[in-house]
PDB file of C-alpha atoms in Angstrom:
ATOM      1  CA  MET A   1       3.491  -6.557  23.238  1.00 66.00           C
ATOM      2  CA  LEU A   2       0.288  -6.306  25.230  1.00 64.00           C
ATOM      3  CA  ILE A   3      -0.664  -9.959  25.737  1.00 67.00           C
ATOM      4  CA  ALA A   4       1.236 -12.646  27.678  1.00 68.00           C
ATOM      5  CA  LYS A   5       0.586 -16.005  29.340  1.00 63.00           C
ATOM      6  CA  ASN A   6       0.588 -16.430  33.099  1.00 72.00           C
ATOM      7  CA  LYS A   7       1.536 -19.610  34.991  1.00 65.00           C
ATOM      8  CA  LYS A   8      -1.971 -21.001  34.491  1.00 62.00           C
ATOM      9  CA  GLY A   9      -1.662 -20.653  30.732  1.00 62.00           C
ATOM     10  CA  GLU A  10      -4.184 -17.845  30.665  1.00 62.00           C
ATOM     11  CA  LEU A  11      -3.756 -14.879  28.334  1.00 63.00           C
ATOM     12  CA  VAL A  12      -3.335 -11.682  30.307  1.00 66.00           C
ATOM     13  CA  SER A  13      -3.371  -8.069  29.130  1.00 69.00           C
ATOM     14  CA  ALA A  14      -0.535  -5.810  30.236  1.00 67.00           C
ATOM     15  CA  LEU A  15      -3.216  -3.300  31.189  1.00 67.00           C
ATOM     16  CA  ASN A  16      -4.423  -5.651  33.943  1.00 65.00           C
ATOM     17  CA  ALA A  17      -1.238  -7.565  34.804  1.00 68.00           C
ATOM     18  CA  LYS A  18       0.353  -7.487  38.257  1.00 66.00           C
ATOM     19  CA  ARG A  19       4.081  -7.096  38.742  1.00 67.00           C
ATOM     20  CA  GLU A  20       4.393 -10.016  41.166  1.00 63.00           C
ATOM     21  CA  GLU A  21       3.158 -12.539  38.575  1.00 75.00           C
ATOM     22  CA  GLU A  22       5.374 -14.374  36.070  1.00 69.00           C
ATOM     23  CA  PHE A  23       4.631 -14.228  32.362  1.00 71.00           C
ATOM     24  CA  VAL A  24       5.841 -15.964  29.214  1.00 73.00           C
ATOM     25  CA  CYS A  25       5.526 -15.230  25.509  1.00 74.00           C
ATOM     26  CA  PRO A  26       2.501 -16.905  23.829  1.00 64.00           C
ATOM     27  CA  ALA A  27       4.629 -17.708  20.783  1.00 60.00           C
ATOM     28  CA  CYS A  28       8.056 -18.808  22.041  1.00 68.00           C
ATOM     29  CA  GLU A  29       7.191 -19.545  25.710  1.00 66.00           C
ATOM     30  CA  LYS A  30      10.178 -17.536  26.944  1.00 73.00           C
ATOM     31  CA  LYS A  31      10.045 -15.312  29.990  1.00 75.00           C
ATOM     32  CA  LEU A  32       8.708 -11.780  29.731  1.00 74.00           C
ATOM     33  CA  CYS A  33       9.037  -8.779  31.973  1.00 72.00           C
ATOM     34  CA  LEU A  34       6.205  -6.329  32.619  1.00 71.00           C
ATOM     35  CA  LYS A  35       7.048  -2.688  31.964  1.00 73.00           C
ATOM     36  CA  HIS A  36       4.695  -0.229  33.574  1.00 67.00           C
ATOM     37  CA  GLY A  37       5.896   3.289  34.291  1.00 62.00           C
ATOM     38  CA  GLN A  38       4.287   6.673  34.672  1.00 59.00           C
ATOM     39  CA  LYS A  39       5.432   7.826  31.229  1.00 59.00           C
ATOM     40  CA  GLN A  40       4.930   4.660  29.214  1.00 66.00           C
ATOM     41  CA  GLN A  41       2.106   2.451  28.064  1.00 68.00           C
ATOM     42  CA  PRO A  42       2.042  -0.827  30.068  1.00 74.00           C
ATOM     43  CA  HIS A  43       3.515  -3.640  27.966  1.00 67.00           C
ATOM     44  CA  PHE A  44       5.480  -6.871  28.081  1.00 69.00           C
ATOM     45  CA  ALA A  45       8.978  -7.277  26.674  1.00 74.00           C
ATOM     46  CA  HIS A  46      11.362 -10.161  26.110  1.00 74.00           C
ATOM     47  CA  LEU A  47      14.653 -10.210  27.887  1.00 71.00           C
ATOM     48  CA  LYS A  48      17.303  -9.058  25.431  1.00 68.00           C
ATOM     49  CA  LYS A  49      18.998 -12.445  25.281  1.00 57.00           C
ATOM     50  CA  ASP A  50      15.660 -14.131  24.563  1.00 57.00           C
ATOM     51  CA  ALA A  51      14.437 -11.892  21.743  1.00 59.00           C
ATOM     52  CA  CYS A  52      11.603 -13.574  19.864  1.00 64.00           C
ATOM     53  CA  GLN A  53      11.649 -13.473  16.069  1.00 55.00           C
ATOM     54  CA  THR A  54       7.876 -13.882  15.817  1.00 55.00           C
ATOM     55  CA  LEU A  55       6.842 -10.940  17.953  1.00 54.00           C
ATOM     56  CA  SER A  56       7.869  -7.345  17.447  1.00 52.00           C
ATOM     57  CA  GLU A  57      10.274  -5.784  19.883  1.00 50.00           C
ATOM     58  CA  GLY A  58      11.091  -2.197  20.702  1.00 58.00           C
ATOM     59  CA  GLU A  59       7.516  -1.078  20.142  1.00 74.00           C
ATOM     60  CA  THR A  60       6.970   2.646  20.166  1.00 82.00           C
ATOM     61  CA  THR A  61       4.485   4.413  22.397  1.00 83.00           C
ATOM     62  CA  GLU A  62       2.511   5.252  19.244  1.00 90.00           C
ATOM     63  CA  HIS A  63       2.226   1.567  18.359  1.00 89.00           C
ATOM     64  CA  LEU A  64       1.235   0.422  21.843  1.00 85.00           C
ATOM     65  CA  MET A  65      -1.330   3.197  22.313  1.00 87.00           C
ATOM     66  CA  GLY A  66      -2.701   2.618  18.819  1.00 90.00           C
ATOM     67  CA  LYS A  67      -3.360  -1.064  19.490  1.00 88.00           C
ATOM     68  CA  VAL A  68      -5.205  -0.214  22.701  1.00 86.00           C
ATOM     69  CA  TRP A  69      -7.215   2.510  20.941  1.00 91.00           C
ATOM     70  CA  LEU A  70      -8.256   0.139  18.150  1.00 92.00           C
ATOM     71  CA  SER A  71      -9.128  -2.678  20.540  1.00 88.00           C
ATOM     72  CA  GLN A  72     -11.432  -0.355  22.480  1.00 86.00           C
ATOM     73  CA  ARG A  73     -13.308   0.519  19.300  1.00 89.00           C
ATOM     74  CA  LEU A  74     -13.447  -3.024  17.968  1.00 90.00           C
ATOM     75  CA  PRO A  75     -15.131  -4.843  20.877  1.00 86.00           C
ATOM     76  CA  ASN A  76     -15.150  -8.214  19.095  1.00 89.00           C
ATOM     77  CA  SER A  77     -11.444  -8.129  18.309  1.00 90.00           C
ATOM     78  CA  SER A  78      -8.622  -9.866  20.159  1.00 91.00           C
ATOM     79  CA  LEU A  79      -5.203  -8.417  20.812  1.00 88.00           C
ATOM     80  CA  GLU A  80      -2.052 -10.132  19.540  1.00 87.00           C
ATOM     81  CA  VAL A  81      -3.488 -13.540  18.676  1.00 90.00           C
ATOM     82  CA  TYR A  82      -0.669 -15.849  17.627  1.00 90.00           C
ATOM     83  CA  LEU A  83      -1.485 -17.787  14.427  1.00 93.00           C
ATOM     84  CA  PRO A  84       0.769 -20.867  14.587  1.00 91.00           C
ATOM     85  CA  LEU A  85       0.164 -22.034  10.997  1.00 94.00           C
ATOM     86  CA  LEU A  86       1.265 -18.632   9.702  1.00 94.00           C
ATOM     87  CA  LYS A  87       3.871 -18.050  12.425  1.00 90.00           C
ATOM     88  CA  GLN A  88       2.544 -14.510  12.595  1.00 92.00           C
ATOM     89  CA  ARG A  89       0.846 -12.441  15.227  1.00 91.00           C
ATOM     90  CA  PRO A  90      -1.280  -9.521  14.025  1.00 94.00           C
ATOM     91  CA  ASP A  91      -1.783  -6.567  16.341  1.00 93.00           C
ATOM     92  CA  LEU A  92      -5.486  -7.436  16.483  1.00 93.00           C
ATOM     93  CA  LEU A  93      -7.655 -10.151  15.022  1.00 95.00           C
ATOM     94  CA  LEU A  94     -11.298  -9.556  14.110  1.00 94.00           C
ATOM     95  CA  ALA A  95     -12.804 -12.791  12.733  1.00 92.00           C
ATOM     96  CA  GLN A  96     -10.829 -13.404   9.523  1.00 93.00           C
ATOM     97  CA  THR A  97      -9.398  -9.886   9.483  1.00 95.00           C
ATOM     98  CA  PRO A  98      -5.915  -9.482  10.961  1.00 96.00           C
ATOM     99  CA  ILE A  99      -5.298  -5.817  11.751  1.00 96.00           C
ATOM    100  CA  GLU A 100      -1.751  -4.466  11.542  1.00 96.00           C
ATOM    101  CA  PHE A 101      -0.926  -1.000  12.845  1.00 96.00           C
ATOM    102  CA  GLN A 102       2.424  -0.266  11.196  1.00 96.00           C
ATOM    103  CA  CYS A 103       4.475   2.485  12.797  1.00 94.00           C
ATOM    104  CA  SER A 104       8.100   1.416  12.383  1.00 91.00           C
ATOM    105  CA  SER A 105      10.315   0.783   9.379  1.00 91.00           C
ATOM    106  CA  LEU A 106       9.618  -2.338   7.367  1.00 92.00           C
ATOM    107  CA  SER A 107      11.162  -3.600   4.149  1.00 95.00           C
ATOM    108  CA  LEU A 108       8.875  -3.837   1.134  1.00 96.00           C
ATOM    109  CA  GLN A 109       9.796  -7.501   0.740  1.00 96.00           C
ATOM    110  CA  ARG A 110       8.862  -8.327   4.341  1.00 96.00           C
ATOM    111  CA  PHE A 111       5.574  -6.438   4.006  1.00 97.00           C
ATOM    112  CA  LYS A 112       4.704  -8.451   0.890  1.00 97.00           C
ATOM    113  CA  GLU A 113       5.650 -11.739   2.560  1.00 96.00           C
ATOM    114  CA  ARG A 114       3.464 -11.038   5.589  1.00 96.00           C
ATOM    115  CA  THR A 115       0.524  -9.885   3.490  1.00 97.00           C
ATOM    116  CA  TYR A 116       0.622 -12.792   1.040  1.00 97.00           C
ATOM    117  CA  ASN A 117       0.960 -15.178   3.969  1.00 97.00           C
ATOM    118  CA  TYR A 118      -2.335 -13.869   5.358  1.00 97.00           C
ATOM    119  CA  LEU A 119      -4.023 -14.051   1.968  1.00 97.00           C
ATOM    120  CA  ASN A 120      -2.829 -17.608   1.319  1.00 97.00           C
ATOM    121  CA  TYR A 121      -4.617 -18.698   4.497  1.00 97.00           C
ATOM    122  CA  GLN A 122      -7.850 -16.872   3.553  1.00 96.00           C
ATOM    123  CA  TYR A 123      -7.324 -13.957   5.915  1.00 97.00           C
ATOM    124  CA  GLU A 124      -8.104 -10.407   4.755  1.00 96.00           C
ATOM    125  CA  PRO A 125      -5.448  -8.150   6.298  1.00 97.00           C
ATOM    126  CA  TRP A 126      -6.256  -4.580   7.244  1.00 97.00           C
ATOM    127  CA  TRP A 127      -3.124  -2.449   7.311  1.00 97.00           C
ATOM    128  CA  ILE A 128      -3.309   0.878   9.140  1.00 97.00           C
ATOM    129  CA  VAL A 129      -0.248   3.124   9.153  1.00 97.00           C
ATOM    130  CA  GLY A 130       1.210   5.472  11.736  1.00 96.00           C
ATOM    131  CA  LYS A 131       2.638   8.949  11.238  1.00 95.00           C
ATOM    132  CA  LYS A 132       5.823   7.633   9.591  1.00 95.00           C
ATOM    133  CA  PHE A 133       3.863   6.554   6.508  1.00 96.00           C
ATOM    134  CA  VAL A 134       1.440   9.461   6.043  1.00 94.00           C
ATOM    135  CA  PRO A 135       1.378  10.333   2.309  1.00 90.00           C
ATOM    136  CA  SER A 136       3.401  13.246   1.034  1.00 88.00           C
ATOM    137  CA  GLN A 137       4.136  14.690  -2.391  1.00 87.00           C
ATOM    138  CA  GLN A 138       6.570  11.838  -2.887  1.00 90.00           C
ATOM    139  CA  MET A 139       5.564   8.297  -1.917  1.00 94.00           C
ATOM    140  CA  ASN A 140       7.859   5.287  -1.876  1.00 94.00           C
ATOM    141  CA  GLN A 141       6.782   1.796  -2.939  1.00 96.00           C
ATOM    142  CA  LEU A 142       6.123   0.687   0.633  1.00 97.00           C
ATOM    143  CA  GLN A 143       3.748   3.587   1.291  1.00 96.00           C
ATOM    144  CA  LYS A 144       1.936   2.771  -1.926  1.00 96.00           C
ATOM    145  CA  GLY A 145       1.946  -0.917  -1.024  1.00 97.00           C
ATOM    146  CA  PHE A 146      -0.195  -0.168   2.049  1.00 97.00           C
ATOM    147  CA  CYS A 147      -2.934   1.180  -0.240  1.00 96.00           C
ATOM    148  CA  TYR A 148      -6.181  -0.539  -1.160  1.00 96.00           C
ATOM    149  CA  TRP A 149      -8.132   0.072  -4.354  1.00 95.00           C
ATOM    150  CA  ALA A 150     -11.802   0.800  -5.060  1.00 91.00           C
ATOM    151  CA  LYS A 151     -11.910   3.089  -8.100  1.00 86.00           C
ATOM    152  CA  THR A 152      -9.210   5.000  -6.237  1.00 89.00           C
ATOM    153  CA  ALA A 153      -6.179   4.152  -4.167  1.00 93.00           C
ATOM    154  CA  TYR A 154      -6.889   4.681  -0.483  1.00 94.00           C
ATOM    155  CA  LEU A 155      -4.806   4.400   2.662  1.00 95.00           C
ATOM    156  CA  TRP A 156      -5.783   4.018   6.325  1.00 96.00           C
ATOM    157  CA  HIS A 157      -3.991   6.145   8.935  1.00 96.00           C
ATOM    158  CA  LEU A 158      -4.401   6.297  12.705  1.00 96.00           C
ATOM    159  CA  ASP A 159      -3.344   9.580  14.283  1.00 96.00           C
ATOM    160  CA  ILE A 160      -2.998   8.484  17.881  1.00 92.00           C
ATOM    161  CA  THR A 161      -2.160  12.016  19.086  1.00 92.00           C
ATOM    162  CA  ALA A 162      -5.484  13.316  17.755  1.00 93.00           C
ATOM    163  CA  GLN A 163      -7.234  10.021  18.611  1.00 91.00           C
ATOM    164  CA  GLN A 164      -8.526   9.935  15.048  1.00 94.00           C
ATOM    165  CA  LEU A 165      -8.719   7.299  12.322  1.00 95.00           C
ATOM    166  CA  ARG A 166      -8.373   8.807   8.845  1.00 94.00           C
ATOM    167  CA  ILE A 167      -8.565   7.602   5.289  1.00 94.00           C
ATOM    168  CA  TYR A 168      -6.551   9.137   2.462  1.00 94.00           C
ATOM    169  CA  TYR A 169      -8.367   8.576  -0.814  1.00 91.00           C
ATOM    170  CA  LEU A 170      -8.579   9.734  -4.421  1.00 84.00           C
ATOM    171  CA  THR A 171      -4.831   9.336  -4.217  1.00 85.00           C
ATOM    172  CA  SER A 172      -3.319  10.036  -7.619  1.00 87.00           C
ATOM    173  CA  TRP A 173      -0.110  11.110  -9.281  1.00 93.00           C
ATOM    174  CA  ASP A 174       0.833  13.595 -11.939  1.00 91.00           C
ATOM    175  CA  TYR A 175       4.202  14.401 -13.500  1.00 94.00           C
ATOM    176  CA  ASN A 176       4.241  17.962 -12.154  1.00 89.00           C
ATOM    177  CA  ARG A 177       3.012  17.810  -8.551  1.00 88.00           C
ATOM    178  CA  GLY A 178       3.713  14.217  -7.573  1.00 92.00           C
ATOM    179  CA  TYR A 179       1.107  12.521  -5.366  1.00 94.00           C
ATOM    180  CA  HIS A 180      -1.991  14.237  -4.080  1.00 90.00           C
ATOM    181  CA  TRP A 181      -5.124  13.061  -2.299  1.00 91.00           C
ATOM    182  CA  GLN A 182      -8.121  13.922  -0.186  1.00 91.00           C
ATOM    183  CA  CYS A 183      -8.400  13.080   3.516  1.00 92.00           C
ATOM    184  CA  GLN A 184     -11.467  12.229   5.555  1.00 91.00           C
ATOM    185  CA  ASN A 185     -11.825  11.545   9.280  1.00 92.00           C
ATOM    186  CA  ILE A 186     -13.811   8.468  10.225  1.00 86.00           C
ATOM    187  CA  ALA A 187     -16.554   9.328  12.707  1.00 68.00           C
ATOM    188  CA  GLN A 188     -15.939   7.929  16.186  1.00 62.00           C
ATOM    189  CA  ASP A 189     -19.357   6.277  16.274  1.00 53.00           C
ATOM    190  CA  SER A 190     -19.085   4.667  12.814  1.00 51.00           C
ATOM    191  CA  SER A 191     -18.209   1.024  12.340  1.00 51.00           C
ATOM    192  CA  LEU A 192     -14.480   0.549  11.951  1.00 56.00           C
ATOM    193  CA  THR A 193     -15.068  -2.868  10.447  1.00 51.00           C
ATOM    194  CA  GLN A 194     -15.967  -1.371   7.069  1.00 50.00           C
ATOM    195  CA  LYS A 195     -12.476  -1.238   5.591  1.00 56.00           C
ATOM    196  CA  ASN A 196     -13.523   0.117   2.224  1.00 51.00           C
ATOM    197  CA  SER A 197     -14.121   3.461   0.569  1.00 50.00           C
ATOM    198  CA  ALA A 198     -17.827   2.957  -0.201  1.00 49.00           C
ATOM    199  CA  SER A 199     -18.920   5.779   2.086  1.00 53.00           C
ATOM    200  CA  LEU A 200     -16.550   8.337   0.599  1.00 58.00           C
ATOM    201  CA  ASN A 201     -17.427  11.119  -1.760  1.00 60.00           C
ATOM    202  CA  LEU A 202     -15.528   9.912  -4.821  1.00 57.00           C
ATOM    203  CA  LYS A 203     -15.820  12.986  -7.007  1.00 61.00           C
ATOM    204  CA  PRO A 204     -12.559  13.380  -8.947  1.00 57.00           C
ATOM    205  CA  THR A 205     -10.499  16.396  -8.081  1.00 59.00           C
ATOM    206  CA  THR A 206      -9.264  18.818 -10.715  1.00 61.00           C
ATOM    207  CA  THR A 207      -5.903  17.851 -12.177  1.00 67.00           C
ATOM    208  CA  TYR A 208      -3.518  19.954 -14.209  1.00 75.00           C
ATOM    209  CA  TRP A 209      -2.436  17.275 -16.653  1.00 90.00           C
ATOM    210  CA  HIS A 210      -2.031  18.188 -20.312  1.00 92.00           C
ATOM    211  CA  ALA A 211      -0.617  15.732 -22.811  1.00 95.00           C
ATOM    212  CA  VAL A 212       1.378  18.418 -24.667  1.00 96.00           C
ATOM    213  CA  ALA A 213       2.884  19.655 -21.411  1.00 96.00           C
ATOM    214  CA  TYR A 214       3.692  16.085 -20.373  1.00 97.00           C
ATOM    215  CA  LYS A 215       5.648  15.507 -23.592  1.00 97.00           C
ATOM    216  CA  ARG A 216       7.504  18.751 -22.961  1.00 97.00           C
ATOM    217  CA  PHE A 217       8.265  17.552 -19.419  1.00 97.00           C
ATOM    218  CA  LEU A 218       9.714  14.289 -20.775  1.00 98.00           C
ATOM    219  CA  ARG A 219      11.803  16.153 -23.341  1.00 97.00           C
ATOM    220  CA  GLN A 220      13.275  18.387 -20.641  1.00 97.00           C
ATOM    221  CA  ARG A 221      14.225  15.396 -18.472  1.00 97.00           C
ATOM    222  CA  LEU A 222      15.912  13.696 -21.406  1.00 97.00           C
ATOM    223  CA  PHE A 223      17.806  16.895 -22.223  1.00 97.00           C
ATOM    224  CA  ARG A 224      19.038  17.000 -18.615  1.00 97.00           C
ATOM    225  CA  ARG A 225      20.042  13.323 -18.981  1.00 97.00           C
ATOM    226  CA  GLN A 226      18.224  12.218 -15.861  1.00 97.00           C
ATOM    227  CA  PRO A 227      18.892   8.471 -15.387  1.00 97.00           C
ATOM    228  CA  ARG A 228      15.301   7.319 -15.008  1.00 96.00           C
ATOM    229  CA  PHE A 229      14.228   8.917 -18.278  1.00 97.00           C
ATOM    230  CA  LEU A 230      17.337   7.755 -20.103  1.00 97.00           C
ATOM    231  CA  ARG A 231      16.502   4.178 -19.082  1.00 97.00           C
ATOM    232  CA  LEU A 232      12.974   4.659 -20.363  1.00 97.00           C
ATOM    233  CA  GLN A 233      14.267   6.072 -23.633  1.00 97.00           C
ATOM    234  CA  HIS A 234      16.719   3.173 -23.932  1.00 97.00           C
ATOM    235  CA  PHE A 235      13.831   0.704 -23.707  1.00 96.00           C
ATOM    236  CA  PHE A 236      12.111   2.355 -26.648  1.00 97.00           C
ATOM    237  CA  TYR A 237      15.379   2.745 -28.558  1.00 96.00           C
ATOM    238  CA  LEU A 238      15.901  -1.040 -28.445  1.00 96.00           C
ATOM    239  CA  LYS A 239      12.405  -1.403 -29.924  1.00 94.00           C
ATOM    240  CA  ARG A 240      13.278   1.143 -32.661  1.00 95.00           C
ATOM    241  CA  GLU A 241      10.888   3.615 -31.113  1.00 96.00           C
ATOM    242  CA  ASN A 242      11.187   7.036 -29.516  1.00 97.00           C
ATOM    243  CA  LEU A 243       9.807   7.996 -26.109  1.00 97.00           C
ATOM    244  CA  LEU A 244       8.604  11.310 -27.549  1.00 97.00           C
ATOM    245  CA  GLU A 245       7.020   9.936 -30.719  1.00 96.00           C
ATOM    246  CA  LEU A 246       4.346   7.601 -29.391  1.00 97.00           C
ATOM    247  CA  PRO A 247       0.709   8.056 -30.412  1.00 97.00           C
ATOM    248  CA  PHE A 248      -0.635  11.172 -28.730  1.00 97.00           C
ATOM    249  CA  TRP A 249      -3.161   9.284 -26.585  1.00 97.00           C
ATOM    250  CA  CYS A 250      -0.283   7.516 -24.792  1.00 98.00           C
ATOM    251  CA  TYR A 251       0.480  10.777 -22.968  1.00 98.00           C
ATOM    252  CA  ALA A 252      -3.041  11.159 -21.540  1.00 96.00           C
ATOM    253  CA  SER A 253      -3.642  11.179 -17.770  1.00 95.00           C
ATOM    254  CA  SER A 254      -4.796   8.044 -15.979  1.00 95.00           C
ATOM    255  CA  ARG A 255      -5.715   6.973 -12.476  1.00 94.00           C
ATOM    256  CA  TYR A 256      -3.292   4.083 -13.054  1.00 96.00           C
ATOM    257  CA  HIS A 257      -0.321   6.414 -13.084  1.00 96.00           C
ATOM    258  CA  PHE A 258      -0.559   5.866  -9.329  1.00 96.00           C
ATOM    259  CA  PHE A 259       0.923   2.392  -9.794  1.00 97.00           C
ATOM    260  CA  PHE A 260       3.340   2.915 -12.676  1.00 96.00           C
ATOM    261  CA  GLU A 261       4.071   6.654 -12.980  1.00 96.00           C
ATOM    262  CA  HIS A 262       6.057   7.247 -16.209  1.00 97.00           C
ATOM    263  CA  GLU A 263       6.400   3.524 -16.892  1.00 97.00           C
ATOM    264  CA  LEU A 264       2.714   3.434 -17.836  1.00 98.00           C
ATOM    265  CA  LEU A 265       4.006   4.547 -21.237  1.00 98.00           C
ATOM    266  CA  VAL A 266       5.593   1.112 -21.633  1.00 98.00           C
ATOM    267  CA  LEU A 267       2.299  -0.663 -20.916  1.00 98.00           C
ATOM    268  CA  ARG A 268       0.499   1.537 -23.417  1.00 98.00           C
ATOM    269  CA  TRP A 269       3.116   0.966 -26.107  1.00 97.00           C
ATOM    270  CA  LEU A 270       2.949  -2.804 -25.543  1.00 97.00           C
ATOM    271  CA  PHE A 271      -0.813  -2.560 -26.054  1.00 97.00           C
ATOM    272  CA  LEU A 272      -0.109  -1.258 -29.563  1.00 96.00           C
ATOM    273  CA  GLN A 273       2.035  -4.328 -30.247  1.00 95.00           C
ATOM    274  CA  SER A 274      -0.511  -6.810 -28.871  1.00 95.00           C
ATOM    275  CA  LYS A 275      -3.050  -8.892 -30.752  1.00 94.00           C
ATOM    276  CA  ASN A 276      -5.332  -9.318 -27.744  1.00 95.00           C
ATOM    277  CA  TRP A 277      -5.537  -9.317 -23.954  1.00 96.00           C
ATOM    278  CA  GLN A 278      -3.621 -12.583 -23.508  1.00 96.00           C
ATOM    279  CA  HIS A 279      -0.881 -11.484 -25.894  1.00 96.00           C
ATOM    280  CA  TRP A 280      -0.513  -8.222 -23.965  1.00 97.00           C
ATOM    281  CA  LEU A 281      -0.160 -10.123 -20.658  1.00 96.00           C
ATOM    282  CA  TRP A 282       2.442 -12.375 -22.247  1.00 96.00           C
ATOM    283  CA  GLN A 283       4.479  -9.366 -23.385  1.00 95.00           C
ATOM    284  CA  LEU A 284       4.275  -7.835 -19.916  1.00 95.00           C
ATOM    285  CA  ALA A 285       5.492 -11.056 -18.336  1.00 94.00           C
ATOM    286  CA  LYS A 286       8.568 -10.981 -20.541  1.00 94.00           C
ATOM    287  CA  LEU A 287       9.620  -7.722 -18.886  1.00 92.00           C
ATOM    288  CA  GLU A 288      10.091  -9.589 -15.562  1.00 85.00           C
ATOM    289  CA  TRP A 289       8.627  -6.746 -13.515  1.00 89.00           C
ATOM    290  CA  GLN A 290       7.288  -7.046  -9.977  1.00 92.00           C
ATOM    291  CA  TRP A 291       3.887  -6.203  -8.563  1.00 97.00           C
ATOM    292  CA  ASP A 292       4.431  -4.352  -5.275  1.00 97.00           C
ATOM    293  CA  PHE A 293       0.775  -3.964  -4.258  1.00 98.00           C
ATOM    294  CA  PRO A 294      -0.374  -7.145  -2.469  1.00 97.00           C
ATOM    295  CA  LEU A 295      -3.585  -5.487  -1.224  1.00 97.00           C
ATOM    296  CA  VAL A 296      -4.703  -4.799  -4.804  1.00 97.00           C
ATOM    297  CA  CYS A 297      -5.625  -7.456  -7.364  1.00 96.00           C
ATOM    298  CA  GLN A 298      -2.971  -7.247 -10.079  1.00 96.00           C
ATOM    299  CA  LYS A 299      -5.073  -8.894 -12.775  1.00 95.00           C
ATOM    300  CA  SER A 300      -8.013  -6.540 -12.163  1.00 96.00           C
ATOM    301  CA  ILE A 301      -5.809  -3.454 -12.506  1.00 97.00           C
ATOM    302  CA  LEU A 302      -4.144  -4.764 -15.654  1.00 97.00           C
ATOM    303  CA  ARG A 303      -7.536  -5.530 -17.179  1.00 97.00           C
ATOM    304  CA  GLU A 304      -8.703  -1.989 -16.403  1.00 96.00           C
ATOM    305  CA  ILE A 305      -5.554  -0.565 -17.990  1.00 97.00           C
ATOM    306  CA  TYR A 306      -6.097  -2.700 -21.093  1.00 97.00           C
ATOM    307  CA  LEU A 307      -9.700  -1.478 -21.408  1.00 96.00           C
ATOM    308  CA  GLU A 308      -8.514   2.088 -20.906  1.00 96.00           C
ATOM    309  CA  CYS A 309      -6.026   1.642 -23.751  1.00 97.00           C
ATOM    310  CA  GLN A 310      -8.792   0.323 -25.983  1.00 96.00           C
ATOM    311  CA  VAL A 311     -10.925   3.381 -25.328  1.00 95.00           C
ATOM    312  CA  LEU A 312      -8.130   5.972 -25.557  1.00 96.00           C
ATOM    313  CA  SER A 313      -6.813   4.464 -28.800  1.00 95.00           C
ATOM    314  CA  GLY A 314     -10.285   4.482 -30.350  1.00 91.00           C
ATOM    315  CA  GLN A 315     -10.444   0.698 -30.687  1.00 85.00           C
ATOM    316  CA  LYS A 316     -13.450   0.512 -28.412  1.00 77.00           C
ATOM    317  CA  LYS A 317     -16.200   2.906 -27.476  1.00 65.00           C
ATOM    318  CA  GLY A 318     -16.839   3.234 -23.790  1.00 57.00           C
ATOM    319  CA  SER A 319     -17.673   5.508 -20.922  1.00 51.00           C
ATOM    320  CA  PHE A 320     -14.090   5.670 -19.688  1.00 48.00           C
ATOM    321  CA  SER A 321     -12.606   9.115 -19.362  1.00 47.00           C
ATOM    322  CA  PRO A 322      -9.401  10.158 -17.617  1.00 44.00           C
ATOM    323  CA  PRO A 323      -9.665  12.322 -14.484  1.00 41.00           C
ATOM    324  CA  LYS A 324     -10.650  15.896 -15.246  1.00 37.00           C
TER     325      LYS A 324
END
């Protein structure tokens, strides 16, 4: 941690603290020690026996340096402000925007709890990830959970080695290549407070998705008896349907494969069984599935998927078209 209280109750940065002073934790009021060596970023730490559950311990050099880097570029922000009502302490706070620079492992459940806690108190969290969470061909649910949405999934990343803030955008998924994206550096002199993708060039990239090839892919996975596809087939079997015999439009590409991957087939099939939007939502709720994307409005995405189904199935004319 970078901020502590001195004997006067004043908040002091580790960058300016003196070794001879005594410091306590702003959250738990327990004693802290100042660590300041030639090879490490100055920071405060709890004594092992007094570990604080509210504040993160064992911070990496990447995390400490990243917080300093961000604070220098966000002059109106405050480091490590403790929010007593939430019992949370973001890395930085900029007005109603808590900024979290996530470098270490974190469970998906804990990430969702922290994010929803911010949202419930009308804060708008800005999650920025370290090198551990940079997107790859395969992305786990936590990596995807860090993403925002504005016509595309996008993810903020701070490369502290290169001293560069980046945004990964036009993030999508296809059955053959997994996840792919574009990456753009954020100019050093641009405002870091604009945590959206409005300034990006959102021209869709070429994909290699073909509905016929996708059906062939599914057939091959079923032939190899891969568990995930057998479970999917079992769902349709219980409904007296076949995974490979859905209407052809169900196999079309979609930007919403990012959220659901192959399970988007279930949402499309349920659309065929639904009388209207509310009936479709009711059928989805019966599946008892979880939404793992707290930074993205679930209802908005589901509405977009429903409209997409209407257009693809020919029930409604519209300008929607899948990525080319």
